[in-house]
N, CA and C atoms as an extended XYZ file, in Angstrom:
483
Properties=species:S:1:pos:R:3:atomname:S:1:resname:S:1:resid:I:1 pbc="F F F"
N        18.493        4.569       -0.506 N   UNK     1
C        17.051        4.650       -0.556 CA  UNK     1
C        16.523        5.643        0.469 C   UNK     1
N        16.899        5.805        1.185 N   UNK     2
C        16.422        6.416        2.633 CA  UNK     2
C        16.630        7.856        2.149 C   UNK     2
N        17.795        8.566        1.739 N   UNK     3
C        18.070        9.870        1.428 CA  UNK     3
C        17.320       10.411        0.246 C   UNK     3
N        16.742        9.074       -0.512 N   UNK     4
C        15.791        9.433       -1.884 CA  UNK     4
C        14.465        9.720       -0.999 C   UNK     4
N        14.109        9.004       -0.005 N   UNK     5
C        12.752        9.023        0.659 CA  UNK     5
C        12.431       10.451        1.050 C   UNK     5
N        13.477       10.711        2.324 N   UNK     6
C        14.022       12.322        2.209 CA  UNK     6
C        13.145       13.448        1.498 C   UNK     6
N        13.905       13.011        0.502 N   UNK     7
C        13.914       14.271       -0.602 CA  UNK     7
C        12.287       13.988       -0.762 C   UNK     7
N        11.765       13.141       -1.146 N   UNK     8
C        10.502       12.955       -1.606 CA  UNK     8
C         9.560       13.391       -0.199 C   UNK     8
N         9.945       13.206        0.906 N   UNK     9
C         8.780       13.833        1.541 CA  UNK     9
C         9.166       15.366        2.128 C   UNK     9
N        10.558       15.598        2.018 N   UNK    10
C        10.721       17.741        1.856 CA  UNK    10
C        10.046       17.752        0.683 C   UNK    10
N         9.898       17.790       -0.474 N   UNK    11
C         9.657       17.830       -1.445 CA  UNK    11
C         7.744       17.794       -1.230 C   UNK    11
N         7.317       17.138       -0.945 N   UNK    12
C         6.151       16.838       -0.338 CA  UNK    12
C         5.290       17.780        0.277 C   UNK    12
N         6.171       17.824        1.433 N   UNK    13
C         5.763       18.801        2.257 CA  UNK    13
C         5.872       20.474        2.011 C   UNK    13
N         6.760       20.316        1.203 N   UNK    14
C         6.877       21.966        0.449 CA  UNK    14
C         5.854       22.398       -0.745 C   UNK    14
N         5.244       20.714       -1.430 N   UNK    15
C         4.544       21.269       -2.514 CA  UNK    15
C         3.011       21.367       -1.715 C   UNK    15
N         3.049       20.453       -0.834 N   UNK    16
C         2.072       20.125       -0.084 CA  UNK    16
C         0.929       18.980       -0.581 C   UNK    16
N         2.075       18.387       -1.121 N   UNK    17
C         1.264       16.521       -1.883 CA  UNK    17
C         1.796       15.875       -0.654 C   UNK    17
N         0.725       14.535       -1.138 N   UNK    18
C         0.910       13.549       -0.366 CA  UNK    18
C         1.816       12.533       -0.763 C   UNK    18
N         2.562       11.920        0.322 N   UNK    19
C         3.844       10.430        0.084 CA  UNK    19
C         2.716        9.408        0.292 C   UNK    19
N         3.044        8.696       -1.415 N   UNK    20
C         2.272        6.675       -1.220 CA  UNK    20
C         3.230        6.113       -1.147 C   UNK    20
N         3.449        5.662       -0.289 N   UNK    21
C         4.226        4.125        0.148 CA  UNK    21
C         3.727        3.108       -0.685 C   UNK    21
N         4.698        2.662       -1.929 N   UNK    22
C         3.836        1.584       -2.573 CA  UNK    22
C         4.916        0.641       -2.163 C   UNK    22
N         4.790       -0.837       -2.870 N   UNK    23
C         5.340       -1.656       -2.567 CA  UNK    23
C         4.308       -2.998       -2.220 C   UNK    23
N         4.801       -4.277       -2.592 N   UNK    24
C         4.296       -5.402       -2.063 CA  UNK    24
C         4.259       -5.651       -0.892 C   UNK    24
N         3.165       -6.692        0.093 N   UNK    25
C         2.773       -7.036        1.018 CA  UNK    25
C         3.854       -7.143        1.697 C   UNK    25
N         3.829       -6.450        3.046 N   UNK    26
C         5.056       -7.162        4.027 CA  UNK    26
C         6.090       -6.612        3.672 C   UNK    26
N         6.384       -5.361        2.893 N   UNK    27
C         7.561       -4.910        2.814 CA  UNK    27
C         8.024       -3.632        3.428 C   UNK    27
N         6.963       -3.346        4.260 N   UNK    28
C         7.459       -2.470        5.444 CA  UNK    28
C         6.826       -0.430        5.012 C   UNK    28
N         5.389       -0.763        4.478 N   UNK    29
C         4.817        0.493        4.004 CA  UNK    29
C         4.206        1.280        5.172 C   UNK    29
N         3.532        0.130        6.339 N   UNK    30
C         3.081        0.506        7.475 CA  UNK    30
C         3.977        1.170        8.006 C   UNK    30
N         4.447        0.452        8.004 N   UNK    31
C         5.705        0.175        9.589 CA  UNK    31
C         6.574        1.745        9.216 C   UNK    31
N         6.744        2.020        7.972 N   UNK    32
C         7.856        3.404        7.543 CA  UNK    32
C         7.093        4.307        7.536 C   UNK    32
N         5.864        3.958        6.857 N   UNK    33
C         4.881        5.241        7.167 CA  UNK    33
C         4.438        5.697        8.182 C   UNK    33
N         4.047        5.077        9.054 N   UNK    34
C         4.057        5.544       10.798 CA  UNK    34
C         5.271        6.308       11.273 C   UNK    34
N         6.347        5.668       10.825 N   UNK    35
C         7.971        6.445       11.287 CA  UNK    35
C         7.977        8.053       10.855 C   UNK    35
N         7.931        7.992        9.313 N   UNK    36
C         7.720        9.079        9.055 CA  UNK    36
C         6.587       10.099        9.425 C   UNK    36
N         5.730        9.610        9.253 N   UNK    37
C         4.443       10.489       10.013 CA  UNK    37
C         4.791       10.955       11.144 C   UNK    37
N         5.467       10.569       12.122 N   UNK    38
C         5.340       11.074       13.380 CA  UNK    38
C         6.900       11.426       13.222 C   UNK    38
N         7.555       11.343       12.769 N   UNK    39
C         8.957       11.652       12.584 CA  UNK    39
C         8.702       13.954       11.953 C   UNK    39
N         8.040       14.078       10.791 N   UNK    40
C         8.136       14.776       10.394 CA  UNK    40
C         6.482       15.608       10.746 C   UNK    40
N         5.870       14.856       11.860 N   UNK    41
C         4.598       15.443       11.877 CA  UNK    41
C         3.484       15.909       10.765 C   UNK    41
N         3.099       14.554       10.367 N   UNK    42
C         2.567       14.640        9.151 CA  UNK    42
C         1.386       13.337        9.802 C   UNK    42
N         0.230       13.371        9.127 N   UNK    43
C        -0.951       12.461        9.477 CA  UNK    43
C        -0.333       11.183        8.475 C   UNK    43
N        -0.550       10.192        9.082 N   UNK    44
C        -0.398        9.000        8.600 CA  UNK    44
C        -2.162        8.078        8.501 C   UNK    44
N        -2.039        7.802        6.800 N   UNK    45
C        -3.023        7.065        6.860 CA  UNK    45
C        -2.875        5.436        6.277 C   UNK    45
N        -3.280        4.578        6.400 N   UNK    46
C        -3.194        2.940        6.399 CA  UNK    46
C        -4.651        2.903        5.195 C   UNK    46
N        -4.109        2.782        3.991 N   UNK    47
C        -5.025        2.805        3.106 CA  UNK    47
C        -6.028        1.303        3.611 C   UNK    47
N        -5.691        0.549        3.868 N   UNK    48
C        -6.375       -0.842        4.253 CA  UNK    48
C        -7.227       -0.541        5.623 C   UNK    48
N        -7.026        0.786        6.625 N   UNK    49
C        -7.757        0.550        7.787 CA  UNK    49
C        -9.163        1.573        6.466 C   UNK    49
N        -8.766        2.408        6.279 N   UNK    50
C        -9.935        3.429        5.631 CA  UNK    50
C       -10.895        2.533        5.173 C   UNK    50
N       -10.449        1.366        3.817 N   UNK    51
C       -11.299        0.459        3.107 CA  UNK    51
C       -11.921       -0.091        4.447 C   UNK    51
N       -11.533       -0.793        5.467 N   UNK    52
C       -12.432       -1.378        6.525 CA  UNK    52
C       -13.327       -0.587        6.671 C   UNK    52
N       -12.828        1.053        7.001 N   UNK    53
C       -13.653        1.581        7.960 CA  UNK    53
C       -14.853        2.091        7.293 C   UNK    53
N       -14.454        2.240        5.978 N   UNK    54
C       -15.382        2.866        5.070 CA  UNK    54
C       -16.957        1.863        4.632 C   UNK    54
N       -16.194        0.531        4.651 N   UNK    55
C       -16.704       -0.529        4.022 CA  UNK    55
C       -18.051       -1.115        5.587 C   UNK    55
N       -17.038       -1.109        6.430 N   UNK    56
C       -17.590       -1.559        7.729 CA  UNK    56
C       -17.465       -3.056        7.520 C   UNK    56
N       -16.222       -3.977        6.541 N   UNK    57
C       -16.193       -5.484        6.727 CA  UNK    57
C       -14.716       -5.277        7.151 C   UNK    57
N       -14.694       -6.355        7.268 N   UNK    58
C       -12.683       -6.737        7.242 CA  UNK    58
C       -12.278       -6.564        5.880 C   UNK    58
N       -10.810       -7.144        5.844 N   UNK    59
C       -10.684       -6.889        4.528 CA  UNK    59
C       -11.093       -8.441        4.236 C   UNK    59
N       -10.806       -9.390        4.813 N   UNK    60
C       -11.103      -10.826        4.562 CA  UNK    60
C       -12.761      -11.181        3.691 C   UNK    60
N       -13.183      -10.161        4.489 N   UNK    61
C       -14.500      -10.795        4.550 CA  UNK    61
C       -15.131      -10.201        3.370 C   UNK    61
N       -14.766       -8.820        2.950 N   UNK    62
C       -14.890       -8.074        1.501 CA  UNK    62
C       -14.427       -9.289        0.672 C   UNK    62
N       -13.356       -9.991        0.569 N   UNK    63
C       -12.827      -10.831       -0.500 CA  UNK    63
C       -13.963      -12.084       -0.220 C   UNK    63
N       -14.310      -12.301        0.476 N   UNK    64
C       -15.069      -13.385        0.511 CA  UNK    64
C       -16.544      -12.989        0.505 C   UNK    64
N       -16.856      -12.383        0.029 N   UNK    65
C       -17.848      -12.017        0.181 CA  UNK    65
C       -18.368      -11.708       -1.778 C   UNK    65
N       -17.302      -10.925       -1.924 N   UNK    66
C       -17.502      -10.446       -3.659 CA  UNK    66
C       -15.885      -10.628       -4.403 C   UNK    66
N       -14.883      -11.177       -3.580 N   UNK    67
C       -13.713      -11.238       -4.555 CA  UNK    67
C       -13.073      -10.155       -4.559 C   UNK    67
N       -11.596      -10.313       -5.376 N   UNK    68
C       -10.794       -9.326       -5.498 CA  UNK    68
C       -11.712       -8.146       -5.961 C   UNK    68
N       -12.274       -8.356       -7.245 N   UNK    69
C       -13.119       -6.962       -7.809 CA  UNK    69
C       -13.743       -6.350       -6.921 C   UNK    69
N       -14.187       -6.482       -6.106 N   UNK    70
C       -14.804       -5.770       -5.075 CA  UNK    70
C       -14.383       -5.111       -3.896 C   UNK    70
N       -13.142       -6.065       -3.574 N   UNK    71
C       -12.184       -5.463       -3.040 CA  UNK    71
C       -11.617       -3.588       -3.733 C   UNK    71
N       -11.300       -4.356       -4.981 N   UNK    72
C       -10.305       -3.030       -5.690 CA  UNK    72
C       -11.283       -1.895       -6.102 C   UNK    72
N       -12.925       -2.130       -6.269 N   UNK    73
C       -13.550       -1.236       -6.175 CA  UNK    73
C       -13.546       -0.482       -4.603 C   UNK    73
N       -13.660       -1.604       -3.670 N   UNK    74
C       -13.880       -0.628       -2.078 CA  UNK    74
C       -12.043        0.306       -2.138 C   UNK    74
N       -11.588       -0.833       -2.674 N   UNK    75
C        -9.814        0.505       -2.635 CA  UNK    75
C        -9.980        1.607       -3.341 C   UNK    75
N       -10.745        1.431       -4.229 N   UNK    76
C       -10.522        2.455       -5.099 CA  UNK    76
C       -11.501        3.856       -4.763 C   UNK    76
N       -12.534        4.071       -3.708 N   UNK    77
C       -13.153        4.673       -3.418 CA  UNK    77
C       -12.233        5.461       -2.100 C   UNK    77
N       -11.641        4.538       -1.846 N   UNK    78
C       -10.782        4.721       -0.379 CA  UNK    78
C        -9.843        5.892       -0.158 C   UNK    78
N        -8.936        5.578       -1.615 N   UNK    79
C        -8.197        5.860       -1.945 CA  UNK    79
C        -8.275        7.059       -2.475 C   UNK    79
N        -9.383        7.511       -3.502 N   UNK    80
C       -10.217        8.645       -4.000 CA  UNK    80
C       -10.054        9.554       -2.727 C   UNK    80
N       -11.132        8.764       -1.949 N   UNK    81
C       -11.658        9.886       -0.057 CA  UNK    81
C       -10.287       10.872        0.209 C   UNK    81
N        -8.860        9.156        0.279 N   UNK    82
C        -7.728        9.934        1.172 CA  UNK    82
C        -7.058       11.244       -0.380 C   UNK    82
N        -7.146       10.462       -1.167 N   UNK    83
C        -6.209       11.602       -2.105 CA  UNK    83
C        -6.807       13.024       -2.290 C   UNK    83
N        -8.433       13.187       -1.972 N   UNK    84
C        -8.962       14.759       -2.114 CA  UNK    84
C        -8.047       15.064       -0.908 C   UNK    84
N        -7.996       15.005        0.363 N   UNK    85
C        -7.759       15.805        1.175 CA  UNK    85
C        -6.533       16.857        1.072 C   UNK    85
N        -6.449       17.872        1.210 N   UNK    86
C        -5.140       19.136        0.990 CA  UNK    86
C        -4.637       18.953        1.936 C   UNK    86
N        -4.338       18.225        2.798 N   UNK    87
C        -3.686       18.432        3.847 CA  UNK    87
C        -2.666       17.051        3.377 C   UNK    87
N        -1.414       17.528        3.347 N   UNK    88
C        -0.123       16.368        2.796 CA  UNK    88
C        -0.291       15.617        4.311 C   UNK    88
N        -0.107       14.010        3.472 N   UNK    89
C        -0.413       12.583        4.330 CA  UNK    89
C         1.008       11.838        3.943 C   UNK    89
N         1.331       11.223        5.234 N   UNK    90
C         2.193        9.503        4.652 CA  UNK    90
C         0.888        8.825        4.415 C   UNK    90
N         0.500        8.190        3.167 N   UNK    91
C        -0.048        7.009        2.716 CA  UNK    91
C         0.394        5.491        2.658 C   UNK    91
N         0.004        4.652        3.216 N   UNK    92
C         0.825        3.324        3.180 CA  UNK    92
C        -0.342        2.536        2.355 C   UNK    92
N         0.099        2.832        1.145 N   UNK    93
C        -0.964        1.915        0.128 CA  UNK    93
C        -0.893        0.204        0.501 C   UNK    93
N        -2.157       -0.229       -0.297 N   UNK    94
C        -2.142       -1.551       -0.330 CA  UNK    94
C        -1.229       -2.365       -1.124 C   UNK    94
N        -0.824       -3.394       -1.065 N   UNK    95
C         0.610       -4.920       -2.289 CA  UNK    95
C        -0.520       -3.744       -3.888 C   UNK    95
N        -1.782       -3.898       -3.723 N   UNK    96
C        -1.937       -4.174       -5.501 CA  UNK    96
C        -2.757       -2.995       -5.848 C   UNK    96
N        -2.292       -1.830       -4.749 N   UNK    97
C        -2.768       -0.373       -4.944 CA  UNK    97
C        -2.460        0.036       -6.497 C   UNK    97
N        -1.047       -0.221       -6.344 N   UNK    98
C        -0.590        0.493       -7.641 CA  UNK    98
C        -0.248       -0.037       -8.887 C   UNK    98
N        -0.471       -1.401       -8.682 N   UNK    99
C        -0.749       -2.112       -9.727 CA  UNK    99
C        -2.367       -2.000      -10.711 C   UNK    99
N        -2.764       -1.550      -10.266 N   UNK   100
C        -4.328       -0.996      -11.108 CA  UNK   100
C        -4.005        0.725      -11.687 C   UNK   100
N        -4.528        0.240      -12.808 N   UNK   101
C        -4.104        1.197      -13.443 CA  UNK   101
C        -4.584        2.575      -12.875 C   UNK   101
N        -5.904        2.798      -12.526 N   UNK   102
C        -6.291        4.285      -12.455 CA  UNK   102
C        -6.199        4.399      -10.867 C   UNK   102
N        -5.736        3.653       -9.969 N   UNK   103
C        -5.124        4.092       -9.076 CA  UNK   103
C        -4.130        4.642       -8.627 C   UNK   103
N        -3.030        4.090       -9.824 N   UNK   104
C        -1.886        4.325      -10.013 CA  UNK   104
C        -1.770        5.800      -11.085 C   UNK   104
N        -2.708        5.999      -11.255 N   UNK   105
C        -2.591        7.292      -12.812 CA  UNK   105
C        -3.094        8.505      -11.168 C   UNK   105
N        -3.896        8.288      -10.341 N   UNK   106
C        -4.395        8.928       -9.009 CA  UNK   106
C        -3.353        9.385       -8.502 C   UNK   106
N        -2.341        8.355       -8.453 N   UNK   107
C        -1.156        8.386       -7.136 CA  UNK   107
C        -0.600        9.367       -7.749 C   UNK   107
N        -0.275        8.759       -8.852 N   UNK   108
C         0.467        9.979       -9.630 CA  UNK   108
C         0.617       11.339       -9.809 C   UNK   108
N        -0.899       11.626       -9.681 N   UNK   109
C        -0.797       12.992      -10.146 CA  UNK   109
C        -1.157       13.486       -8.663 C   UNK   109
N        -1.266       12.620       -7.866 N   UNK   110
C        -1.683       13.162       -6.755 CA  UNK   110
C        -0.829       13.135       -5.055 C   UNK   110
N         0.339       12.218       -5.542 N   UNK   111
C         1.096       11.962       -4.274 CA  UNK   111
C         2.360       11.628       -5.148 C   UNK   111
N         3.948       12.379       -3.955 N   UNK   112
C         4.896       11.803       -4.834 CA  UNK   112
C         4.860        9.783       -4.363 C   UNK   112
N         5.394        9.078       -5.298 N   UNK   113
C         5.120        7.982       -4.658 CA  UNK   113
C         6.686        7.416       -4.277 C   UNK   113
N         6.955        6.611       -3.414 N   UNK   114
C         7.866        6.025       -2.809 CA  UNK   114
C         7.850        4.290       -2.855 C   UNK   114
N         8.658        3.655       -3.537 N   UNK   115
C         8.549        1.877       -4.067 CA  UNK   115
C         9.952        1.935       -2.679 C   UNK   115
N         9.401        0.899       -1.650 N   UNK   116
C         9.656        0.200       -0.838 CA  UNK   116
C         9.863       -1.210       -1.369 C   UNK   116
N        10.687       -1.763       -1.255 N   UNK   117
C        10.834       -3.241       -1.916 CA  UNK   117
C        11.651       -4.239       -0.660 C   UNK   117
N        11.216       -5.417       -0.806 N   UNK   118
C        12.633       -6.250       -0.363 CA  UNK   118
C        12.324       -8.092       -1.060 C   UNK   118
N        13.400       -8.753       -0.861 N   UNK   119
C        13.756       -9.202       -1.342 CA  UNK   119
C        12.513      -10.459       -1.553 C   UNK   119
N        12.473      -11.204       -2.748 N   UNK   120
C        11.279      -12.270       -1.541 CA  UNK   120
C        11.329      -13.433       -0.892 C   UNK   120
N        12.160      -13.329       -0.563 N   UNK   121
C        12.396      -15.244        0.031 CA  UNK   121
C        12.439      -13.925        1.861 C   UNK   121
N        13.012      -12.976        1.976 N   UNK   122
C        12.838      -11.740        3.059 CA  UNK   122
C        10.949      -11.929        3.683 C   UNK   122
N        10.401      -11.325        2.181 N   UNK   123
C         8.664      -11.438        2.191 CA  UNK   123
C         8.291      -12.605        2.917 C   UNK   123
N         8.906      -13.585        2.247 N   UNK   124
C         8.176      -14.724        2.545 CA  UNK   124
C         8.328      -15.272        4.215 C   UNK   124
N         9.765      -14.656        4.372 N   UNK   125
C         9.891      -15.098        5.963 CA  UNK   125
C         9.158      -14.041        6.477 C   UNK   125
N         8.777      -12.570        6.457 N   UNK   126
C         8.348      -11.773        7.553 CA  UNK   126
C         6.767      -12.169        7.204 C   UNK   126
N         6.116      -12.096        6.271 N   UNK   127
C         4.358      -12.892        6.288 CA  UNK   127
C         4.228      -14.052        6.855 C   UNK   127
N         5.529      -14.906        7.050 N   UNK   128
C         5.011      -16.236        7.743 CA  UNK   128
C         5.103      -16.163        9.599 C   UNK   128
N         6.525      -14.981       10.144 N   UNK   129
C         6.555      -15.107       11.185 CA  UNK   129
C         5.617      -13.383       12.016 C   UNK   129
N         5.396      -13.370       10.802 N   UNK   130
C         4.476      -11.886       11.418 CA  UNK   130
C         2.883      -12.323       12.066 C   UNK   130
N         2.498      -13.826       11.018 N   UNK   131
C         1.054      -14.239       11.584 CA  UNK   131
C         0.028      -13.849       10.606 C   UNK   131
N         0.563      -12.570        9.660 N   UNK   132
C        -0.693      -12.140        9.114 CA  UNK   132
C        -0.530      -12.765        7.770 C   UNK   132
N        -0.455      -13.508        7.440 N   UNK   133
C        -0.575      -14.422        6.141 CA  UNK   133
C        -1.989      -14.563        6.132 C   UNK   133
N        -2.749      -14.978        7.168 N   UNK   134
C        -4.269      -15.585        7.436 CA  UNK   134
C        -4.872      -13.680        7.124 C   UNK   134
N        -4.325      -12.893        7.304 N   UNK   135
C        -5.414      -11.643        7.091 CA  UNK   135
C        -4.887      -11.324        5.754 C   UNK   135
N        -3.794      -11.745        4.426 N   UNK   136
C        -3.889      -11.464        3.445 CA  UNK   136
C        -5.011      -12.610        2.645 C   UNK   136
N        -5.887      -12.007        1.854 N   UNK   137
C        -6.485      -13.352        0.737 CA  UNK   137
C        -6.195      -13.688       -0.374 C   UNK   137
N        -5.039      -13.120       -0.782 N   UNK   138
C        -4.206      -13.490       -2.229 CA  UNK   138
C        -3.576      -14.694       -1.374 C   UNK   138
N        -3.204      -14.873       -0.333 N   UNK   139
C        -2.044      -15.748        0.037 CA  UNK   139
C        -2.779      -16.961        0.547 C   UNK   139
N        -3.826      -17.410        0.472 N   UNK   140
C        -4.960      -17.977        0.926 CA  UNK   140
C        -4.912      -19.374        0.177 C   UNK   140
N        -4.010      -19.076       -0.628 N   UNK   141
C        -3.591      -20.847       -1.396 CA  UNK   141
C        -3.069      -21.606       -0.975 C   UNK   141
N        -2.733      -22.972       -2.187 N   UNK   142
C        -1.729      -23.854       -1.095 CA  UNK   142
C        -0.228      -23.890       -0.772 C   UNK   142
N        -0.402      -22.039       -2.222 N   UNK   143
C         1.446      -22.307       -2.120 CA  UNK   143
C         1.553      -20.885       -1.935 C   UNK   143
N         1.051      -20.028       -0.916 N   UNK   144
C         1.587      -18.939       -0.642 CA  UNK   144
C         3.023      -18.408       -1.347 C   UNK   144
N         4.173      -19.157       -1.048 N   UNK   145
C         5.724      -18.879       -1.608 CA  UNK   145
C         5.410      -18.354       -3.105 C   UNK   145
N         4.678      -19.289       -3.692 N   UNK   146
C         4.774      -19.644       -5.202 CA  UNK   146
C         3.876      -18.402       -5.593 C   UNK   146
N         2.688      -17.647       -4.859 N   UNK   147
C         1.788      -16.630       -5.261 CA  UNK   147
C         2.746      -15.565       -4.884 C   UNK   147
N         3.495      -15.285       -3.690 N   UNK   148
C         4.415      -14.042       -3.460 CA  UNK   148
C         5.599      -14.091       -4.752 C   UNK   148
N         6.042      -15.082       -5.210 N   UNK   149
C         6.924      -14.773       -6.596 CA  UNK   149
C         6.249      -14.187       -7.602 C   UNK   149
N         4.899      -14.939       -7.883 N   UNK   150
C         4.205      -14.981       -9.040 CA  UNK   150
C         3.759      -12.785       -9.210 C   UNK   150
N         2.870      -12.406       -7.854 N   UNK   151
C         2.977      -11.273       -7.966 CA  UNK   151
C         3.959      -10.284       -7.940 C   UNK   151
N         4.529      -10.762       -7.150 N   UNK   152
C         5.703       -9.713       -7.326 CA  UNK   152
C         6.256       -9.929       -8.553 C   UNK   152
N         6.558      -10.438       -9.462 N   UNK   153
C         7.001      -10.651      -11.133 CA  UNK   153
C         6.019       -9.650      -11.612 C   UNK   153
N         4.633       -9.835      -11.251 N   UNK   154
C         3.638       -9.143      -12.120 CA  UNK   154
C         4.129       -7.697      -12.045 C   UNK   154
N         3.992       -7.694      -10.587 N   UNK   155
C         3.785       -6.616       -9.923 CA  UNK   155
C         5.024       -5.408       -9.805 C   UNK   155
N         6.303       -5.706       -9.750 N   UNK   156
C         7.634       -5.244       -9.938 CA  UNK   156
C         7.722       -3.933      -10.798 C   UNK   156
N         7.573       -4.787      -12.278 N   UNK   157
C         7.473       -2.980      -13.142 CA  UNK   157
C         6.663       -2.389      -12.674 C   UNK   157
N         5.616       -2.418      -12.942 N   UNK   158
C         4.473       -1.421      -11.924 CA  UNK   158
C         4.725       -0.463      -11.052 C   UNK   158
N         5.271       -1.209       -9.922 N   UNK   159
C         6.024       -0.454       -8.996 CA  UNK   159
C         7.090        0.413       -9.070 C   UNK   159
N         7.787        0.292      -10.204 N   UNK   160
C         8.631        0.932      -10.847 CA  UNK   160
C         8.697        2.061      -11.510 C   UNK   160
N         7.746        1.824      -12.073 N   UNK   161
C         6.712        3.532      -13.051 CA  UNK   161
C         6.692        4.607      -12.547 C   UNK   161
């Protein structure tokens, strides 16, 4: 995986597109995209700080406020902002960036994309000992475990495309 990543951000950087880090919650989009960004000197952006910053709520408080839909509208504006820019980015998309369709038709034509995965019973231990379970609101149920299978099933091909 790592030598495919590689190629995708020379590749990147030569066409001068941007790398999306897709992948489900907690599977390490931040955390690689920062590496690389500063690894290959490239701007790293956190699609989830932009929606805050853009929005001026948390992300919590967007979901509670108007729900997922409102959420995926503030992503989807976000996401728009970061993909005009010409200047090639690591992107560390959001779990359900690329699961929507015309975000994902965006990424596409607009960043090579990179599917980060791991396993989920993995997921389920790093969201529980990371703390941020309480800042995701999909996971906000009574069976967190049972919603991280459920999307990631959804969510898997998707990521795959």
């Amino acid at each position: 995986m790592l030598s495919n990543l590689m190629t995708e951000l020379q590749a990147s950087t030569s066409s001068r597109r941007h790398i999306a880090l897709i992948g489900f919650m907690g599977c390490g989009k931040t955390t690689t995209g920062r590496l690389l960004a500063k690894r290959h000197r490239l701007k790293f952006i956190d699609l989830d700080e932009v929606i805050v910053e853009q929005s001026g709520q948390s992300i919590i408080d967007i979901f509670n406020a108007g729900g997922e839909s409102v959420f995926r509208s503030c992503e989807r504006a976000a996401l728009r902002s970061v993909l005009a820019s010409t200047t090639p980015a690591v992107i560390a998309t959001g779990g359900g960036t690329f699961a929507d369709p015309t975000m994902r038709t965006w990424i596409q034509n607009a960043a090579h994309s990179v599917y980060l995965q791991a396993e989920p019973n993995a997921l389920i231990k790093r969201l529980d000992q990371s703390g941020q379970k309480e800042k995701r609101p999909l996971l906000g149920g009574p069976n967190p475990a049972g919603t991280i299978r459920f999307l990631l099933n959804e969510r898997t091909p998707l990521y795959r495309k």
